[in-house]
PDB file of C-alpha atoms in Angstrom:
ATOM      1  CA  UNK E   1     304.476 134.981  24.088  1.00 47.00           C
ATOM      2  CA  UNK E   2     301.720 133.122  21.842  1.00 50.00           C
ATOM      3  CA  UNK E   3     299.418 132.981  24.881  1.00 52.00           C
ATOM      4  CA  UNK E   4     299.736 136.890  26.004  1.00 58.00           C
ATOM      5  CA  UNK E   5     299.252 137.621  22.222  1.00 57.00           C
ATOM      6  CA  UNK E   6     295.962 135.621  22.059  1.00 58.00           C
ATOM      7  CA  UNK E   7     294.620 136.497  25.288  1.00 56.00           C
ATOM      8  CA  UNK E   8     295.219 140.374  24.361  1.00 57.00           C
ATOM      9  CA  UNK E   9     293.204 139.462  20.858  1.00 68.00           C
ATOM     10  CA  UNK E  10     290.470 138.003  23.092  1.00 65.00           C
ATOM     11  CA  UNK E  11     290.440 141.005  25.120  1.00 79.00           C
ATOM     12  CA  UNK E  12     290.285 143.118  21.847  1.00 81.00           C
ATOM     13  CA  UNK E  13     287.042 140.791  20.180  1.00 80.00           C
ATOM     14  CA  UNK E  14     285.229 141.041  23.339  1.00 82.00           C
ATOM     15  CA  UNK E  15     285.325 145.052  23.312  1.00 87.00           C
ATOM     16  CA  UNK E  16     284.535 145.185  19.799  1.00 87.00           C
ATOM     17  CA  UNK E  17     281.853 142.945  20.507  1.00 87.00           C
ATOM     18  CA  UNK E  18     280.777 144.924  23.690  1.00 90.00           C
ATOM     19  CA  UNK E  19     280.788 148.096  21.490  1.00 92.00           C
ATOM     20  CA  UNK E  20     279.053 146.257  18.353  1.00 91.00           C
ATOM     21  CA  UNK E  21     276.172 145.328  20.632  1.00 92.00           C
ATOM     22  CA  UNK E  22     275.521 148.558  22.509  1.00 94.00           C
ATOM     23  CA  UNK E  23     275.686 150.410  19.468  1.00 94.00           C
ATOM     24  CA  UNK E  24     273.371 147.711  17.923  1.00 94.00           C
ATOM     25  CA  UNK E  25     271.332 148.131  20.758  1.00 95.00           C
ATOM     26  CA  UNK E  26     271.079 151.708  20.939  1.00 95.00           C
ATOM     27  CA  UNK E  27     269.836 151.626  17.228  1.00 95.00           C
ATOM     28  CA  UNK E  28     267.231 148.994  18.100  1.00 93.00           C
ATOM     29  CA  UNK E  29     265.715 150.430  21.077  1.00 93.00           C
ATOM     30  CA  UNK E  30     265.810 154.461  18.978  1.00 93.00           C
ATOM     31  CA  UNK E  31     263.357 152.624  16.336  1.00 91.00           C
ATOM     32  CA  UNK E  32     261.323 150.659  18.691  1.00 88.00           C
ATOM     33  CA  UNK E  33     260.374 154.085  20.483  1.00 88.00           C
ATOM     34  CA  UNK E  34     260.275 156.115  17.270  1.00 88.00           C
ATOM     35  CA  UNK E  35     258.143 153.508  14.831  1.00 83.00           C
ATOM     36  CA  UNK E  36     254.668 153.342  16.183  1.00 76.00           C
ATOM     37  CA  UNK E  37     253.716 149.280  16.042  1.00 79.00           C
ATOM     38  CA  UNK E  38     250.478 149.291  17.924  1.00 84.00           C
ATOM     39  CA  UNK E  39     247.157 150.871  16.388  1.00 84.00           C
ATOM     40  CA  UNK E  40     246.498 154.977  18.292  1.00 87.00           C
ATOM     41  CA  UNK E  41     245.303 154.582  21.461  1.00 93.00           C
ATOM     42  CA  UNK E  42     241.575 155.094  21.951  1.00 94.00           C
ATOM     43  CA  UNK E  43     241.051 154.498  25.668  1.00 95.00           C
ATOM     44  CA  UNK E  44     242.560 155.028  29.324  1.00 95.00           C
ATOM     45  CA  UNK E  45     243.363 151.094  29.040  1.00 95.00           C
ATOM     46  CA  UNK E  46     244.906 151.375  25.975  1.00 95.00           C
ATOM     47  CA  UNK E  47     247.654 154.081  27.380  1.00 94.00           C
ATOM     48  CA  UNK E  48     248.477 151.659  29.990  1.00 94.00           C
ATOM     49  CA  UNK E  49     248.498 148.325  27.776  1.00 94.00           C
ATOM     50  CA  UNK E  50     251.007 150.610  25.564  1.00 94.00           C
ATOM     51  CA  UNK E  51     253.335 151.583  27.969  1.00 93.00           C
ATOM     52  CA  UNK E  52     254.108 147.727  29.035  1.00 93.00           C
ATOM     53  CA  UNK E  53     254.057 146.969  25.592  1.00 92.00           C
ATOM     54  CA  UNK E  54     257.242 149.409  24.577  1.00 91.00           C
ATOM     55  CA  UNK E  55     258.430 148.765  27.528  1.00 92.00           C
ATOM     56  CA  UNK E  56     259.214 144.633  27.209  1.00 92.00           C
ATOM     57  CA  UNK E  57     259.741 145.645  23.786  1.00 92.00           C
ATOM     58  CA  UNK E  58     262.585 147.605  24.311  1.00 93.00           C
ATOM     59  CA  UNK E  59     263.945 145.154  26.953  1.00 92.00           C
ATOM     60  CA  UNK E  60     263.792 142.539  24.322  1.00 92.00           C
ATOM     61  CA  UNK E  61     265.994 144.461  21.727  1.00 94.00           C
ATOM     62  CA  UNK E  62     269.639 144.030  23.725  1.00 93.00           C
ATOM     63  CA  UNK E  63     268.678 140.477  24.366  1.00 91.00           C
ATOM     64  CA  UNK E  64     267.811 139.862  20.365  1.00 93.00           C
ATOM     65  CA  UNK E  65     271.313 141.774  19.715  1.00 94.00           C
ATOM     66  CA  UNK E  66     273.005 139.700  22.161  1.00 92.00           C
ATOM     67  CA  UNK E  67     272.061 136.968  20.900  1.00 92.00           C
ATOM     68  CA  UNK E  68     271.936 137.272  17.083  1.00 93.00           C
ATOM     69  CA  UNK E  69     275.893 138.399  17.712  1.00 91.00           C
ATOM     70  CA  UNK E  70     276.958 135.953  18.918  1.00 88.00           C
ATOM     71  CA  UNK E  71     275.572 133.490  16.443  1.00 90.00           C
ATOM     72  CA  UNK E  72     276.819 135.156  13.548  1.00 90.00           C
ATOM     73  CA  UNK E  73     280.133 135.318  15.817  1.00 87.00           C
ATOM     74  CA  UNK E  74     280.293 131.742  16.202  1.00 85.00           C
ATOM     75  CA  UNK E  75     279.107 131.034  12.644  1.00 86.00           C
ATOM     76  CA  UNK E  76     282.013 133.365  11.359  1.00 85.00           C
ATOM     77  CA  UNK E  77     285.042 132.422  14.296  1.00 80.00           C
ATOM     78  CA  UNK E  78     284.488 128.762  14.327  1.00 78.00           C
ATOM     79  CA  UNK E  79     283.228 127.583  11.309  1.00 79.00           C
ATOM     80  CA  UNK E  80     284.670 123.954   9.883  1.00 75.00           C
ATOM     81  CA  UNK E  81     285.184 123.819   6.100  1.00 77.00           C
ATOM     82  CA  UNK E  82     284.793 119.911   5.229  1.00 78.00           C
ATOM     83  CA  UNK E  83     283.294 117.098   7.269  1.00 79.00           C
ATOM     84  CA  UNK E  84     284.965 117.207  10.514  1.00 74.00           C
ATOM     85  CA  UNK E  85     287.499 114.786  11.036  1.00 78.00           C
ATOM     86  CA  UNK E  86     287.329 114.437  15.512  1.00 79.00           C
ATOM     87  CA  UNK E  87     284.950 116.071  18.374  1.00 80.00           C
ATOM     88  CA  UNK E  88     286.086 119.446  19.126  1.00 73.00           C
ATOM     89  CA  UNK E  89     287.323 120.277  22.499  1.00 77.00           C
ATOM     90  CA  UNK E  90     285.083 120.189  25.872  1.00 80.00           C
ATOM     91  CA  UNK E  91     283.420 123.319  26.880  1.00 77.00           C
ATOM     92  CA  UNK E  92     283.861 123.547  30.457  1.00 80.00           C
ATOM     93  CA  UNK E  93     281.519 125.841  32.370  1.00 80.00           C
ATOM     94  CA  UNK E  94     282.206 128.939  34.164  1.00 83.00           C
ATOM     95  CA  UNK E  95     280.558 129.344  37.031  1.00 89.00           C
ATOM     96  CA  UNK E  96     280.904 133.389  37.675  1.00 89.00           C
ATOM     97  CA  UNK E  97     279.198 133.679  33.952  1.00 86.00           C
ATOM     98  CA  UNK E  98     276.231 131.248  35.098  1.00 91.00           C
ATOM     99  CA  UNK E  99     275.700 133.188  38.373  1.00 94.00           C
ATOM    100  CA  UNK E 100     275.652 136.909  37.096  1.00 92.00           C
ATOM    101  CA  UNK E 101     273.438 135.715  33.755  1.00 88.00           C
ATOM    102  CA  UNK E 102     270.983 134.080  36.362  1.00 94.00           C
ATOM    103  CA  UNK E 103     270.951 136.727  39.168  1.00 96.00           C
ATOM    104  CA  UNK E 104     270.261 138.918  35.998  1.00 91.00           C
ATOM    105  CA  UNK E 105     267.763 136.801  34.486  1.00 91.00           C
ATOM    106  CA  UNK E 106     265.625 136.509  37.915  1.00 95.00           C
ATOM    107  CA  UNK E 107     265.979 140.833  38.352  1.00 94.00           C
ATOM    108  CA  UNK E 108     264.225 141.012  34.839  1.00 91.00           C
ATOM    109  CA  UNK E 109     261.377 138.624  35.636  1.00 92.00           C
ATOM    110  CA  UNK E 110     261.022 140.255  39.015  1.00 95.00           C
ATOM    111  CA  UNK E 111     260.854 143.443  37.695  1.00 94.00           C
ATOM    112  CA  UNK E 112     258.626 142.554  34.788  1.00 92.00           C
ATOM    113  CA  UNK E 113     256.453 140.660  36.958  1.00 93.00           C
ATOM    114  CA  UNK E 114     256.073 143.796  39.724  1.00 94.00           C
ATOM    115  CA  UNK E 115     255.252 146.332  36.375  1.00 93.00           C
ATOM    116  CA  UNK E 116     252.797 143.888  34.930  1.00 92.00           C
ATOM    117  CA  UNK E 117     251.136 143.794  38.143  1.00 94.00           C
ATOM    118  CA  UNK E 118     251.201 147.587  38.422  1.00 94.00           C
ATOM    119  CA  UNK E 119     249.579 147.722  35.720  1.00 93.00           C
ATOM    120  CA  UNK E 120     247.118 145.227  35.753  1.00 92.00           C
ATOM    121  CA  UNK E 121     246.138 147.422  39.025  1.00 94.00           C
ATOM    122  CA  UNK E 122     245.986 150.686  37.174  1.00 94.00           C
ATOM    123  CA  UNK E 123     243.433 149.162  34.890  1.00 93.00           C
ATOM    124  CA  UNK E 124     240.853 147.612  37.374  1.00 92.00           C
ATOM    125  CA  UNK E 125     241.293 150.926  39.247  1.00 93.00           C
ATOM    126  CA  UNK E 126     239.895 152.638  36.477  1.00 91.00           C
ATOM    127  CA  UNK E 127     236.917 150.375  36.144  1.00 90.00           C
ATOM    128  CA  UNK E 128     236.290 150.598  40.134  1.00 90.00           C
ATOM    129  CA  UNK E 129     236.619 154.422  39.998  1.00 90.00           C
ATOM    130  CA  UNK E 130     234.080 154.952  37.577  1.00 88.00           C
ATOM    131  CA  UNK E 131     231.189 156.926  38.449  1.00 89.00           C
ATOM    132  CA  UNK E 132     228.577 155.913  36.497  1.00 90.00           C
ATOM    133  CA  UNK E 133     229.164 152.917  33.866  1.00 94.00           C
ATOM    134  CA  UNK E 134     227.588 152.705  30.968  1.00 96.00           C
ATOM    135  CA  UNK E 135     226.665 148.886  30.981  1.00 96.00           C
ATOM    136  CA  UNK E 136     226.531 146.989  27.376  1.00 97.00           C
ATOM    137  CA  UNK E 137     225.558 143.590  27.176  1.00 97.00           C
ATOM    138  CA  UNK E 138     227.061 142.063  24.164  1.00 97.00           C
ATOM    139  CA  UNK E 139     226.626 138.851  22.746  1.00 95.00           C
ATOM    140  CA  UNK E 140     228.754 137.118  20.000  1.00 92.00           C
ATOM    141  CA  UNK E 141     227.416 134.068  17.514  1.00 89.00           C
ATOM    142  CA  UNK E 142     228.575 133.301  14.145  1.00 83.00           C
ATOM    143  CA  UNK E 143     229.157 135.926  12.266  1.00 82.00           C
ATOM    144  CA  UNK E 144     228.036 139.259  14.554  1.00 87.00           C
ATOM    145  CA  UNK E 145     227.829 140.863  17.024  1.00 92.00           C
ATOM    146  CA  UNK E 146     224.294 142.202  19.170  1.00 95.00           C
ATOM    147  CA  UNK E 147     224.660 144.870  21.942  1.00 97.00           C
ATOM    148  CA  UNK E 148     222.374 145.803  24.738  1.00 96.00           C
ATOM    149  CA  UNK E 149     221.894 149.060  26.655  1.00 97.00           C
ATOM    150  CA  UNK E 150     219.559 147.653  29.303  1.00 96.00           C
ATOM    151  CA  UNK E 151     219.368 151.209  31.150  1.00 94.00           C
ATOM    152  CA  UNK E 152     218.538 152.855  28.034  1.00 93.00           C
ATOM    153  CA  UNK E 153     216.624 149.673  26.705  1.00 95.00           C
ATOM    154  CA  UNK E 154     218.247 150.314  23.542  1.00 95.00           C
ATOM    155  CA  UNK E 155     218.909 147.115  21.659  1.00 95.00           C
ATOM    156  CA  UNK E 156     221.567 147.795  17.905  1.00 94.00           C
ATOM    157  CA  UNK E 157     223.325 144.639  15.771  1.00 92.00           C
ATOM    158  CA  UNK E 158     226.483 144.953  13.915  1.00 84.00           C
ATOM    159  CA  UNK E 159     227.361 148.510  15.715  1.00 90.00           C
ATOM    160  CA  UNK E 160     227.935 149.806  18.950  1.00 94.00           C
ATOM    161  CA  UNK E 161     227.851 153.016  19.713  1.00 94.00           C
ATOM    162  CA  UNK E 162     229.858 154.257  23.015  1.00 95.00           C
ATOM    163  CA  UNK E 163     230.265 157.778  24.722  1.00 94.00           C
ATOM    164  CA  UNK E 164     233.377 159.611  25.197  1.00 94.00           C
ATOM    165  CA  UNK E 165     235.086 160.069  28.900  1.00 92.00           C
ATOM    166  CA  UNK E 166     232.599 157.353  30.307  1.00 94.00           C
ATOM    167  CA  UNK E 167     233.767 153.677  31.295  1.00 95.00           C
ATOM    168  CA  UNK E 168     231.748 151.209  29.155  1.00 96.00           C
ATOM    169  CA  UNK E 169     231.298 147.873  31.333  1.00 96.00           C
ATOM    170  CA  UNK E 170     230.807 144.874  28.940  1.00 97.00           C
ATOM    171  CA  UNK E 171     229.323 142.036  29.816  1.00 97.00           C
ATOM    172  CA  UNK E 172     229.670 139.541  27.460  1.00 96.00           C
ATOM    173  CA  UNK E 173     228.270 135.966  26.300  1.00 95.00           C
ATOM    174  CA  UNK E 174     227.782 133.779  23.573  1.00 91.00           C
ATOM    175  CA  UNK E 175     225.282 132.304  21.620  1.00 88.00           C
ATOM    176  CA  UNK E 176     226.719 129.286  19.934  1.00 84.00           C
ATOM    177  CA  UNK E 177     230.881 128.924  20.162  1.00 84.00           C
ATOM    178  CA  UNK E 178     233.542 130.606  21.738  1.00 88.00           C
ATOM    179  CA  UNK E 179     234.652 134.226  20.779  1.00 91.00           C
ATOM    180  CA  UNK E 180     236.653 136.733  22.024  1.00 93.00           C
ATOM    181  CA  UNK E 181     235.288 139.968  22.065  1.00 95.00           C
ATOM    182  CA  UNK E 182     237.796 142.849  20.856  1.00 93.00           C
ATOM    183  CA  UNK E 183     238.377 146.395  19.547  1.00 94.00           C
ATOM    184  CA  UNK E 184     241.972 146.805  19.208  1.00 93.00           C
ATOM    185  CA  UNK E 185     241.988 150.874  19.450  1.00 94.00           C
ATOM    186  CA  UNK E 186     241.077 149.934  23.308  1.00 95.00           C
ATOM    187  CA  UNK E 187     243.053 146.891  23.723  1.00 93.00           C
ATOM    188  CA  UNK E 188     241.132 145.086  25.969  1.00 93.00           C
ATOM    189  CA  UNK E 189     240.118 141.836  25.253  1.00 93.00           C
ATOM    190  CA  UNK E 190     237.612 139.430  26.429  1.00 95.00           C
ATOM    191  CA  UNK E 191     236.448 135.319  25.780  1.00 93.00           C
ATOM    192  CA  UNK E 192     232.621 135.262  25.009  1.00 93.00           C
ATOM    193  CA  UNK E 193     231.451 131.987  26.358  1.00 90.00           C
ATOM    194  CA  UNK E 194     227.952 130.397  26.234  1.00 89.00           C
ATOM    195  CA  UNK E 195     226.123 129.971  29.046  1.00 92.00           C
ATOM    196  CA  UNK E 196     228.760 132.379  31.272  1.00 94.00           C
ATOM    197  CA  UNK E 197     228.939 136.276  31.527  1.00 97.00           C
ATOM    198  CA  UNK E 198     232.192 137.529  31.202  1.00 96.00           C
ATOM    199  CA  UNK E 199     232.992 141.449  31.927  1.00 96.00           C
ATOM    200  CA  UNK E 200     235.526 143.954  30.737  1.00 96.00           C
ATOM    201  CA  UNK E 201     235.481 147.491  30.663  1.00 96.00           C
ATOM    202  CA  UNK E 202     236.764 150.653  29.225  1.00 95.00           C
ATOM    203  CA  UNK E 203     237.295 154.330  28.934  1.00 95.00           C
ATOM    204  CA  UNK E 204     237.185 155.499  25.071  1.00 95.00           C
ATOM    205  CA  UNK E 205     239.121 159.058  25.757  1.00 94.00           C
ATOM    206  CA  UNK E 206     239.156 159.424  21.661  1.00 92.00           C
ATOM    207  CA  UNK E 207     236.652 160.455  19.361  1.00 92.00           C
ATOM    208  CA  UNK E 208     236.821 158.250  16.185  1.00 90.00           C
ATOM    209  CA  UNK E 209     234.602 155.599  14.296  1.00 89.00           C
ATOM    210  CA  UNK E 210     235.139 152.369  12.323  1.00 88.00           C
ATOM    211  CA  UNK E 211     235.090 154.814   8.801  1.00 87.00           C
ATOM    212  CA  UNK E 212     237.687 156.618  10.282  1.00 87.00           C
ATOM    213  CA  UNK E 213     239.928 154.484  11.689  1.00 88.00           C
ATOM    214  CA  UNK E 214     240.011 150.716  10.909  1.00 88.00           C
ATOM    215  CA  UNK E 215     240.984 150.061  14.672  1.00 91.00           C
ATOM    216  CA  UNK E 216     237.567 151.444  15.842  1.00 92.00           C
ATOM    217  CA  UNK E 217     236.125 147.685  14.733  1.00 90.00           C
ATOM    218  CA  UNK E 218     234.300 145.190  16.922  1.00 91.00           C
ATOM    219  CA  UNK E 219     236.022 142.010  15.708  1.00 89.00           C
ATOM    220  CA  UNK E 220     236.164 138.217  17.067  1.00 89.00           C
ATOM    221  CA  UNK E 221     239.986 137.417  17.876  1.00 88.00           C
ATOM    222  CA  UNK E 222     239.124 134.191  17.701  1.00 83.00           C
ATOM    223  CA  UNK E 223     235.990 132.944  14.605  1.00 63.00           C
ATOM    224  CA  UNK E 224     236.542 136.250  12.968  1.00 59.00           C
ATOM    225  CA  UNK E 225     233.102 137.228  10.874  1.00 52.00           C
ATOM    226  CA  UNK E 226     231.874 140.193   9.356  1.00 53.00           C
ATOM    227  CA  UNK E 227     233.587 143.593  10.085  1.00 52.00           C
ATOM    228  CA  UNK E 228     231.300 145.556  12.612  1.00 55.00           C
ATOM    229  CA  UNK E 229     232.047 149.274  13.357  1.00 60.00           C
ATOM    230  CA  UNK E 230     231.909 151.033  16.638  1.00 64.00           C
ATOM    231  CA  UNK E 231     232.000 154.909  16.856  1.00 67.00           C
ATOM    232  CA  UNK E 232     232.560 157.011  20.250  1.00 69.00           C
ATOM    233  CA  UNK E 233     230.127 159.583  20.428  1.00 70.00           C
ATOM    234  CA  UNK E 234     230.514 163.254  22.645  1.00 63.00           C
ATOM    235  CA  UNK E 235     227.099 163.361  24.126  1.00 58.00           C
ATOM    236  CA  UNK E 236     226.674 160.864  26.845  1.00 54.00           C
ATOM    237  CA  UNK E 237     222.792 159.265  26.014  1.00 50.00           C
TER     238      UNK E 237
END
């Protein structure tokens, strides 16, 4: 009779527990997808960056639940007042448990690794299917950064200057160390290294400017300097 009774109260802590975590869950993923944690989107790139973004975020909020639970579970069920006198018993393993969590474990990366791809796809299709890039050489050295518009022979320091619904192609190098060349309102990201031209592009789709919108900055992600502005113009010059 003692057994039955505390297998059914085993039964009855893992449904509570079930229901404590999707509910948990539920609540995690409803702020995730309602509390904006990334900077507005100024660029095609950005829109795609964003979507993977809330996407493994939200697939990391049931495994943070999951697993937060469960310590405070264990922390509350089978906590030891005192110095422990003996070992406690062996955990054996159980070998249905270890084959479902890693058959689930492999679908996730899987998954995540075909999306990430996707994407990854989506944005070098958007450089290749660009009409007519606007090429901007850009150089980094401590603390600025210069820009080039060879086609326009058009040479600016501490601003650049981009227009809107055209893919900018970067090409960027360095003058003394390593930098990483970054506006975070277009999310893409690239390592300025001397002696080596290194390219990234993107689409603003957003009008906006650095005394606007603090995201609209041309900052190193790496020897950060002096703030430098950029500003997304409508006429295409």
């Amino acid at each position: 009779f003692s057994q039955s009774r505390e297998a059914m109260n085993g039964k009855t802590q893992v449904i509570m527990l079930a229901l404590i975590w999707a509910l948990a869950t539920a609540a995690g993923v409803a702020v995730v997808l309602s509390v904006g944690i990334l900077p507005s989107p100024a660029a095609t790139e950005a829109h795609i960056i964003d979507r993977a973004m809330t996407l493994l975020t939200v697939l990391a909020v049931p495994v943070f639940v999951l697993v937060v639970m469960l310590l405070v579970y264990s922390m509350v069920r089978f906590r030891h007042r005192g110095v422990p006198t003996e070992d406690g018993p062996p955990i054996r393993g159980n070998l249905r448990l270890e084959i479902v969590w890693v058959l689930v474990t492999l679908g996730l990366t899987l998954f995540l690794a075909g999306y990430g791809t996707l994407g990854l796809l989506d944005i070098r299709a958007v450089a290749a299917e660009a009409p007519n890039p606007l090429v901007v050489q850009v150089k980094g050295s401590q603390w600025l950064w210069e820009f080039n518009y060879p086609e326009q022979n058009i040479h600016t320091v501490a601003e650049l200057v981009l227009p809107v619904g055209r893919t900018a192609r970067f090409e960027v190098t360095s003058k003394d160390v390593l930098h990483s060349f970054w506006i975070p309102a277009f999310r893409m990201k690239i390592d300025a290294v001397p002696g080596m031209v290194t390219t990234v592009s993107a689409t603003p789709d957003l009008l906006g400017s650095f005394q606007e919108d603090s995201h609209f900055k041309v900052q190193c992600a790496e020897l950060c300097g002096v703030v430098l502005a950029v500003s997304v113009d409508s006429h295409d010059e």
